[in-house]
Short mmCIF file of C-alpha atoms in Angstrom, two decimals:
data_model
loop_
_atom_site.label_atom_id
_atom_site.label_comp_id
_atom_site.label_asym_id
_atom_site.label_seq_id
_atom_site.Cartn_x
_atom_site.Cartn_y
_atom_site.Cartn_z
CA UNK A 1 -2.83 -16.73 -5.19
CA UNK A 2 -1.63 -13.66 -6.58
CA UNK A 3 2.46 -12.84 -6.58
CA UNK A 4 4.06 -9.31 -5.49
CA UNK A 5 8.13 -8.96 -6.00
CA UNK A 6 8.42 -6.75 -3.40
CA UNK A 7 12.29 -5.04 -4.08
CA UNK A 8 15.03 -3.20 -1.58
CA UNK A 9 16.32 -3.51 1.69
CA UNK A 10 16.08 -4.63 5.05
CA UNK A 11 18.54 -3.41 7.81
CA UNK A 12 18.94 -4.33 11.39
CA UNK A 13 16.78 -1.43 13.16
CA UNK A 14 17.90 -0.09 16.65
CA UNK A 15 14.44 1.84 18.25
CA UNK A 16 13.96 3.59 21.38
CA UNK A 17 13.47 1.31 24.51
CA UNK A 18 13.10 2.59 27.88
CA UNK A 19 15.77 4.20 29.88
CA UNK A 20 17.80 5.17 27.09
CA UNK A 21 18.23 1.86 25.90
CA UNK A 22 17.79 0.25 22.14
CA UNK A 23 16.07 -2.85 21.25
CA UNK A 24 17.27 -4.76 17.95
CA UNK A 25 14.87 -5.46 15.24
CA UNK A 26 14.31 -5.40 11.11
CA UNK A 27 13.23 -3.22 8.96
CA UNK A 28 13.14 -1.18 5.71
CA UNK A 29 10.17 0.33 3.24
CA UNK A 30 9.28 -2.35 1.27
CA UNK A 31 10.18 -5.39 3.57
CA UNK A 32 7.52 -3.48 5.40
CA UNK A 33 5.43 -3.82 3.37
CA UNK A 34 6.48 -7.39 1.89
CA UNK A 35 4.97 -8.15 5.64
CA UNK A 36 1.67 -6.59 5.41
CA UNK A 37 0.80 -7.71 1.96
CA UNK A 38 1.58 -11.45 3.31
CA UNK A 39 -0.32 -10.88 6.38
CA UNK A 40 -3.27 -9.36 3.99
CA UNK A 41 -3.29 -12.80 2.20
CA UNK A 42 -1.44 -11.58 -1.14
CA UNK A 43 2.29 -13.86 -1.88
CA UNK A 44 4.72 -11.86 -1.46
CA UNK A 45 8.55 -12.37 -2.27
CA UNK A 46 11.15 -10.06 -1.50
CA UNK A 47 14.33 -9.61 -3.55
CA UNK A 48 17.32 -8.35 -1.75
CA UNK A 49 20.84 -9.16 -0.93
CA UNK A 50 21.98 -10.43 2.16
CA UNK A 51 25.26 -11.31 3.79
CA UNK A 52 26.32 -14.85 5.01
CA UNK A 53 26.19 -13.50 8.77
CA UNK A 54 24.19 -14.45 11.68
CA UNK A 55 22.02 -11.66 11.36
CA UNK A 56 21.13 -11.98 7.68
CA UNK A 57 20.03 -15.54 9.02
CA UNK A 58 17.77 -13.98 11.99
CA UNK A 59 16.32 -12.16 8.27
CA UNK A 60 15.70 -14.54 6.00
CA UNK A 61 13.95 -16.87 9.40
CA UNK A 62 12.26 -13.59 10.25
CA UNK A 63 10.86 -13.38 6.52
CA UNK A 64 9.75 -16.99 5.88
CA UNK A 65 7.87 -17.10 9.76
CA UNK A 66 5.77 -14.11 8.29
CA UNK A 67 4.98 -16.23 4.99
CA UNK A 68 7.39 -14.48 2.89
CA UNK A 69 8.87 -16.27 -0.32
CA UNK A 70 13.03 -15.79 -0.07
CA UNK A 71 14.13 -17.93 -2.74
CA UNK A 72 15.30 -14.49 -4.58
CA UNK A 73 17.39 -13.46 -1.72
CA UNK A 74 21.25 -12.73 -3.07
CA UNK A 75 23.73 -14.31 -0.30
CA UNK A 76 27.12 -12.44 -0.43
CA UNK A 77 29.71 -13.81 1.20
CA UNK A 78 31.86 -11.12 3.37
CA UNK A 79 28.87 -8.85 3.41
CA UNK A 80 26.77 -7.50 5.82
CA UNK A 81 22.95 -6.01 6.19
CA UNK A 82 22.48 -2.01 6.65
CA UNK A 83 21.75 -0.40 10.22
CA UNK A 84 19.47 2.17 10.79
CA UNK A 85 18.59 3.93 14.37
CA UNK A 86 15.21 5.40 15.06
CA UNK A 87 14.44 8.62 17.17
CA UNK A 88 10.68 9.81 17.82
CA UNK A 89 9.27 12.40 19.26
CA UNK A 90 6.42 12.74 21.79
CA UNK A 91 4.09 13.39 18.92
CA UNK A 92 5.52 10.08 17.75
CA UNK A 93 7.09 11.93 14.40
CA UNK A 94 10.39 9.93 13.48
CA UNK A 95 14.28 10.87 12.58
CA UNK A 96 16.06 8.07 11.11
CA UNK A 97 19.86 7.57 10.96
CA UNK A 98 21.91 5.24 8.83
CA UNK A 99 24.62 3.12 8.16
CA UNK A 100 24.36 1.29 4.75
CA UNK A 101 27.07 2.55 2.07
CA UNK A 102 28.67 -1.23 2.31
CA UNK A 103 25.47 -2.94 2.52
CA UNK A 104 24.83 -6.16 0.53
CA UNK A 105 21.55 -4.88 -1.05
CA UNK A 106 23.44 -2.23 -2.69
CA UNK A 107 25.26 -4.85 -5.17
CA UNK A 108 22.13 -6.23 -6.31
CA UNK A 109 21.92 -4.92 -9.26
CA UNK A 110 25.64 -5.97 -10.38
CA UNK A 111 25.75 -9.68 -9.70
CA UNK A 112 26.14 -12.82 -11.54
CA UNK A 113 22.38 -14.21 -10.65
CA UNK A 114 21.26 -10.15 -11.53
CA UNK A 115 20.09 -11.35 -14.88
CA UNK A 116 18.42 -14.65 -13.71
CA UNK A 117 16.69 -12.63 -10.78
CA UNK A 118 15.32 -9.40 -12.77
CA UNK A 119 13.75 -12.25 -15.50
CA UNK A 120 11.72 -13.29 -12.63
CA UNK A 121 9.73 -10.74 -12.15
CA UNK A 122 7.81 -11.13 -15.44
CA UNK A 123 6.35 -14.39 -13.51
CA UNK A 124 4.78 -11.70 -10.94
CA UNK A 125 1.31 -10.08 -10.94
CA UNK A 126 2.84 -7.19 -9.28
CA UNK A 127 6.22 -5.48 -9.02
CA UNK A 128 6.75 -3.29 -6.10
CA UNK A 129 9.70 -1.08 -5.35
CA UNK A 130 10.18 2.69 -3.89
CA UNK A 131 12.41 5.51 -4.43
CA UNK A 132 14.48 4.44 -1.49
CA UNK A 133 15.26 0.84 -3.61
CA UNK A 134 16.02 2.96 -6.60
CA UNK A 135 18.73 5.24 -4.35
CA UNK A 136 20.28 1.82 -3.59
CA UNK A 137 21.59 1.03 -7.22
CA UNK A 138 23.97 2.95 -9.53
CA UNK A 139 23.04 4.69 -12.91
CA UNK A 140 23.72 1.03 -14.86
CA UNK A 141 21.92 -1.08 -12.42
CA UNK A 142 18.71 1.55 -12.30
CA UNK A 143 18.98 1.00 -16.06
CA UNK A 144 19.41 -3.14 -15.52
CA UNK A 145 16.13 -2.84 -13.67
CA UNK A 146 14.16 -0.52 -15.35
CA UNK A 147 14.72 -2.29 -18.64
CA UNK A 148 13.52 -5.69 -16.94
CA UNK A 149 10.23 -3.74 -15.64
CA UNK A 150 9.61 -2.70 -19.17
CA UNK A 151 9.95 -6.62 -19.87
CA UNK A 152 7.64 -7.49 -17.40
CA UNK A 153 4.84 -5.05 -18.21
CA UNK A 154 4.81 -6.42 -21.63
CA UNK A 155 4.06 -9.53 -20.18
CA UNK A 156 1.09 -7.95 -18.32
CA UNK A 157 2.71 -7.12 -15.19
CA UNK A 158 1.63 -4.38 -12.99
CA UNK A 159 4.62 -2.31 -11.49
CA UNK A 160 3.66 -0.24 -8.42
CA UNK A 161 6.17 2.89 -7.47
CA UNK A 162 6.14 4.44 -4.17
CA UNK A 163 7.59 7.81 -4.03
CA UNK A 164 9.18 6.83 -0.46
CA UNK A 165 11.93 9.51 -0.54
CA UNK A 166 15.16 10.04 1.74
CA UNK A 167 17.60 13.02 0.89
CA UNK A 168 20.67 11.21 2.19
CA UNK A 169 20.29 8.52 -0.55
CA UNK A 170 20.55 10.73 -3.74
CA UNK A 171 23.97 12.46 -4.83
CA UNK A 172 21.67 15.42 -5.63
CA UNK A 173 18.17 16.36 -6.33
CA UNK A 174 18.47 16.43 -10.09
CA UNK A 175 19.55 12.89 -10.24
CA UNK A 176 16.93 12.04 -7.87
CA UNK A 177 14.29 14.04 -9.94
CA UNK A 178 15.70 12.30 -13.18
CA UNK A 179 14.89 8.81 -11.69
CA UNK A 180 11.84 10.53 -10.57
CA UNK A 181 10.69 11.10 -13.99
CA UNK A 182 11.43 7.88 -14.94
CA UNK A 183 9.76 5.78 -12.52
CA UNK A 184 6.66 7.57 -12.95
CA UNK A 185 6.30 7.13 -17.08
CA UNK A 186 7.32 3.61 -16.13
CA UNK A 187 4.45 2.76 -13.53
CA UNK A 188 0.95 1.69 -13.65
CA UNK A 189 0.27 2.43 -9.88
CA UNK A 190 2.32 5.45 -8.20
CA UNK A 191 1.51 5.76 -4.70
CA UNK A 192 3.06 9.27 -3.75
CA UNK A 193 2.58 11.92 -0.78
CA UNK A 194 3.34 15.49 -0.42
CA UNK A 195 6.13 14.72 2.43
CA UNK A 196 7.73 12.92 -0.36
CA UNK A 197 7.58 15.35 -3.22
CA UNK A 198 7.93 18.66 -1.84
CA UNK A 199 10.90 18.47 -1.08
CA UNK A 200 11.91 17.73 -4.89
CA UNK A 201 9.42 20.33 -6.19
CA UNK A 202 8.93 22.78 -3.27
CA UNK A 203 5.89 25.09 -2.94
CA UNK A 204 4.33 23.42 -5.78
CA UNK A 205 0.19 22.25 -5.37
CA UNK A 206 -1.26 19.31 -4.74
CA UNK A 207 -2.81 19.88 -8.73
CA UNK A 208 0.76 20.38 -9.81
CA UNK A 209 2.56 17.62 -8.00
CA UNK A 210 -0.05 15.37 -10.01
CA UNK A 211 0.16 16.78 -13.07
CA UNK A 212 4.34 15.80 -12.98
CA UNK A 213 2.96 12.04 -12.70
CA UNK A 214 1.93 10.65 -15.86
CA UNK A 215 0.10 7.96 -15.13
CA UNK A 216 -4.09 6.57 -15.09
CA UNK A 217 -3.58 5.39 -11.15
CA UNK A 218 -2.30 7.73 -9.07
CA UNK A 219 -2.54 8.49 -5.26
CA UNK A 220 -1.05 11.47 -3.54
CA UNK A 221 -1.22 11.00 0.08
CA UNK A 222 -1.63 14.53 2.35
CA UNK A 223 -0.22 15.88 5.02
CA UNK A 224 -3.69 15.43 6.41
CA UNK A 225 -5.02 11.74 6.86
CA UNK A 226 -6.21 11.91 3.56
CA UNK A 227 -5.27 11.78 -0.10
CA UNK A 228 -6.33 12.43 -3.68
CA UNK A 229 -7.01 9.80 -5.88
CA UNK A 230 -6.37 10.31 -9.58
CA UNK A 231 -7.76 8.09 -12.30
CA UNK A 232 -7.49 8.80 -15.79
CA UNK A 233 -7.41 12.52 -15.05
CA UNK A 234 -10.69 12.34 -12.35
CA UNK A 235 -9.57 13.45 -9.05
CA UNK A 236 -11.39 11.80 -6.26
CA UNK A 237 -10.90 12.65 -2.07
CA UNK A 238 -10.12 10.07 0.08
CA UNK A 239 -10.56 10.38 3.80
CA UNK A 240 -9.33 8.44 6.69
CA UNK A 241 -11.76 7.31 9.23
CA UNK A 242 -10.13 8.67 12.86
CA UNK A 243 -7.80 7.18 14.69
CA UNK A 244 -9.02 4.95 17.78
CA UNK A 245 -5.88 5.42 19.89
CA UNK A 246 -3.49 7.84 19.84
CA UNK A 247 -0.30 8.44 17.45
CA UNK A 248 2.60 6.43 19.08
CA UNK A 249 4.73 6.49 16.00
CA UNK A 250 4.23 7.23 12.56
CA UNK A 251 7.24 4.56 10.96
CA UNK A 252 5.86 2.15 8.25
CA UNK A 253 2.58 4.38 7.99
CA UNK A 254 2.80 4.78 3.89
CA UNK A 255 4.82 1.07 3.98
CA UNK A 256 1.26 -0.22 5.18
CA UNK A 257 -0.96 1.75 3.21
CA UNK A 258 0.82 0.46 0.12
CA UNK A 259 0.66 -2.77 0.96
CA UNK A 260 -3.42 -2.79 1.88
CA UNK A 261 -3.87 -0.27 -1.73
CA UNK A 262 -1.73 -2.92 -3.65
CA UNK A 263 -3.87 -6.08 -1.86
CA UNK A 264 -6.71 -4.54 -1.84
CA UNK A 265 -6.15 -4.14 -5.75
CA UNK A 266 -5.04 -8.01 -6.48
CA UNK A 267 -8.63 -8.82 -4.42
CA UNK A 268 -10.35 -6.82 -6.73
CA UNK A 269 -11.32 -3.33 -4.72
CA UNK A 270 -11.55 -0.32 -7.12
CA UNK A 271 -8.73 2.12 -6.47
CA UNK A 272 -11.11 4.30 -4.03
CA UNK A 273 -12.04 1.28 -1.84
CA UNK A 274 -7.85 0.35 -2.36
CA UNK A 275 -7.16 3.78 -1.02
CA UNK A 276 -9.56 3.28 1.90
CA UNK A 277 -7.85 0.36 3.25
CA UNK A 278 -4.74 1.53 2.44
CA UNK A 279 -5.97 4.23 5.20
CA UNK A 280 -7.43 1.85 7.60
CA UNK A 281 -4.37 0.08 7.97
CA UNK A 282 -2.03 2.92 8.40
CA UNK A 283 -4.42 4.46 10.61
CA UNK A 284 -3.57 1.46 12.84
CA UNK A 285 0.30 0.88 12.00
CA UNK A 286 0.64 4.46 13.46
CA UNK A 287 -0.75 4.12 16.99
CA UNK A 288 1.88 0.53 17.43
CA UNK A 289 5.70 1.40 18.03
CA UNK A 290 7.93 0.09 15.34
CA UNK A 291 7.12 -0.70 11.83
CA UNK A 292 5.21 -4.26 11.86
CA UNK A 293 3.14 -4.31 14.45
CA UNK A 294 1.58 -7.49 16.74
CA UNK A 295 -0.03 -9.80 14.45
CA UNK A 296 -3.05 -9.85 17.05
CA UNK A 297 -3.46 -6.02 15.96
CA UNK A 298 -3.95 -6.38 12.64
CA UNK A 299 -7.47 -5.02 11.82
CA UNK A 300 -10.28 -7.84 10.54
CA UNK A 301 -11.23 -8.73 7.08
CA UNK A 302 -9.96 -5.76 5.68
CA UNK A 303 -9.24 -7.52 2.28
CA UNK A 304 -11.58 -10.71 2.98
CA UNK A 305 -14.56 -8.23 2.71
CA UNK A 306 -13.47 -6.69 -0.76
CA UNK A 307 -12.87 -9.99 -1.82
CA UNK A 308 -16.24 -11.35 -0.73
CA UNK A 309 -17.50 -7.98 -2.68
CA UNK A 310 -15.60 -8.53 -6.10
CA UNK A 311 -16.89 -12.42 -6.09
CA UNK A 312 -19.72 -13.24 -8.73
#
């Protein structure tokens, strides 16, 4: 079976119940999609750091019940998981609101086991992260990691950036464009989207916002359900089939699409047929509440055909 590191954070989420009320759940980008990729049949570990509370406990449970590999999971004593809240609308668009400056996963990249885990990942097929992971760190431990995916790529490991991107996280936009930059001569797979990058390079083209990513595999995701596929300077359009139900909320929509693109990949889809599934799935995630929806939802053989395709 093929491996994916997924790296970041999970925080306790609070979403709208009825009557006002909040009901308590997980969640964060790429334990999102940690879950998907698992349910899609590709291993997936997830590196973090946890606290030694209760709730980091309800996590790491949560994690292995959904097939999850945690044996890279930091435990901190004293420390505790992020919170985030979760508004939507009635067109099921999402505000998010945080509380993480103290949270363990921040210290990840600054602990004694931070060398043993970042040699790790070269025993991966796949190293996944987003922007949001990368506004977790500080200048040294973006420069701890980034040295170990250069490591790991030499040792024929795929790394696989998504362009996930919250304002709050970054001290300014020129930092955040700096690690931008970065990440993107770094990867082999960048899985972006215009709500991402316009508001780093505003008014700028679908064309242009390519043309700032370096690499053969790229997909820009539209504001539209569709995207544009780059490889090795080709553009290709993807389109979404339509939605069977109607929006209900739109959290975890690009978590999920990564994770069917990055399966999808590992089961040997070309990047168009990656893209498509990375659709197909979103385009269900989005008419669910919450970011992981009921297993009994998830739709069938979406990887088990490709597989059955790529097979001799």
């Amino acid at each position: 079976m093929s491996r994916v590191a997924c790296i970041g954070e999970c925080m306790v989420e609070l979403k709208q119940a009825d009557g006002g009320l909040f009901s308590r759940g997980y969640g964060g980008d790429t334990l999102n999609t940690a879950v998907y990729l698992a349910r899609l049949g590709a291993g997936a570990d997830y590196i973090t750091a946890l606290g030694d509370d209760s709730l980091s406990d309800e996590m790491i449970a949560g994690w292995a019940a959904e097939g999850i590999g945690t044996g890279r999971v930091a435990r901190l004593p004293g420390k505790l998981p992020g919170l985030y809240m979760i508004e939507t609308d009635d067109k099921g668009e999402r505000r998010f609101f945080h509380w993480r400056d103290s949270a363990a996963a921040r210290s990840l990249m600054d602990l004694p086991q931070t060398p043993e885990i970042l040699n790790s990942l070269a025993g991966y097929d796949v190293v996944y992260l987003s922007a949001i992971t990368l506004s977790l760190y500080s200048g040294e431990g973006r420069a701890r990691l980034f040295a170990a995916l250069k490591r790991a790529r030499e040792a024929g490991v795929r790394f696989a950036f998504d362009t996930n991107f919250r304002p709050r996280g970054w001290p300014d936009l020129d930092i955040a464009r700096a690690v931008f930059q970065e990440a993107f001569a770094a990867a082999d797979i960048v899985l972006a989207s215009t709500e991402d990058l316009l508001p780093l390079y505003p008014g700028e083209s679908n064309e242009a916002l390519l043309a700032r990513i370096p690499g053969a595999e790229v997909v820009l995701k539209l504001s539209q359900p569709a995207s544009i596929l780059r490889l090795h300077r080709v553009l290709h359009p993807v389109k979404a089939e339509p939605l069977k139900a109607p929006v209900v909320d739109t959290t975890a929509a690009g978590d999920s699409f990564a994770a069917a693109y990055v399966a999808a990949r590992l089961a040997g889809a070309d990047p168009i047929e990656a893209a498509q599934a990375g659709h197909r799935l979103a385009g269900v995630v989005v008419c669910h509440p919450g970011a992981i929806i009921p297993r009994a939802a998830m739709p069938p053989g979406l990887i088990s055909a490709i597989s059955r395709k790529a097979s001799p």
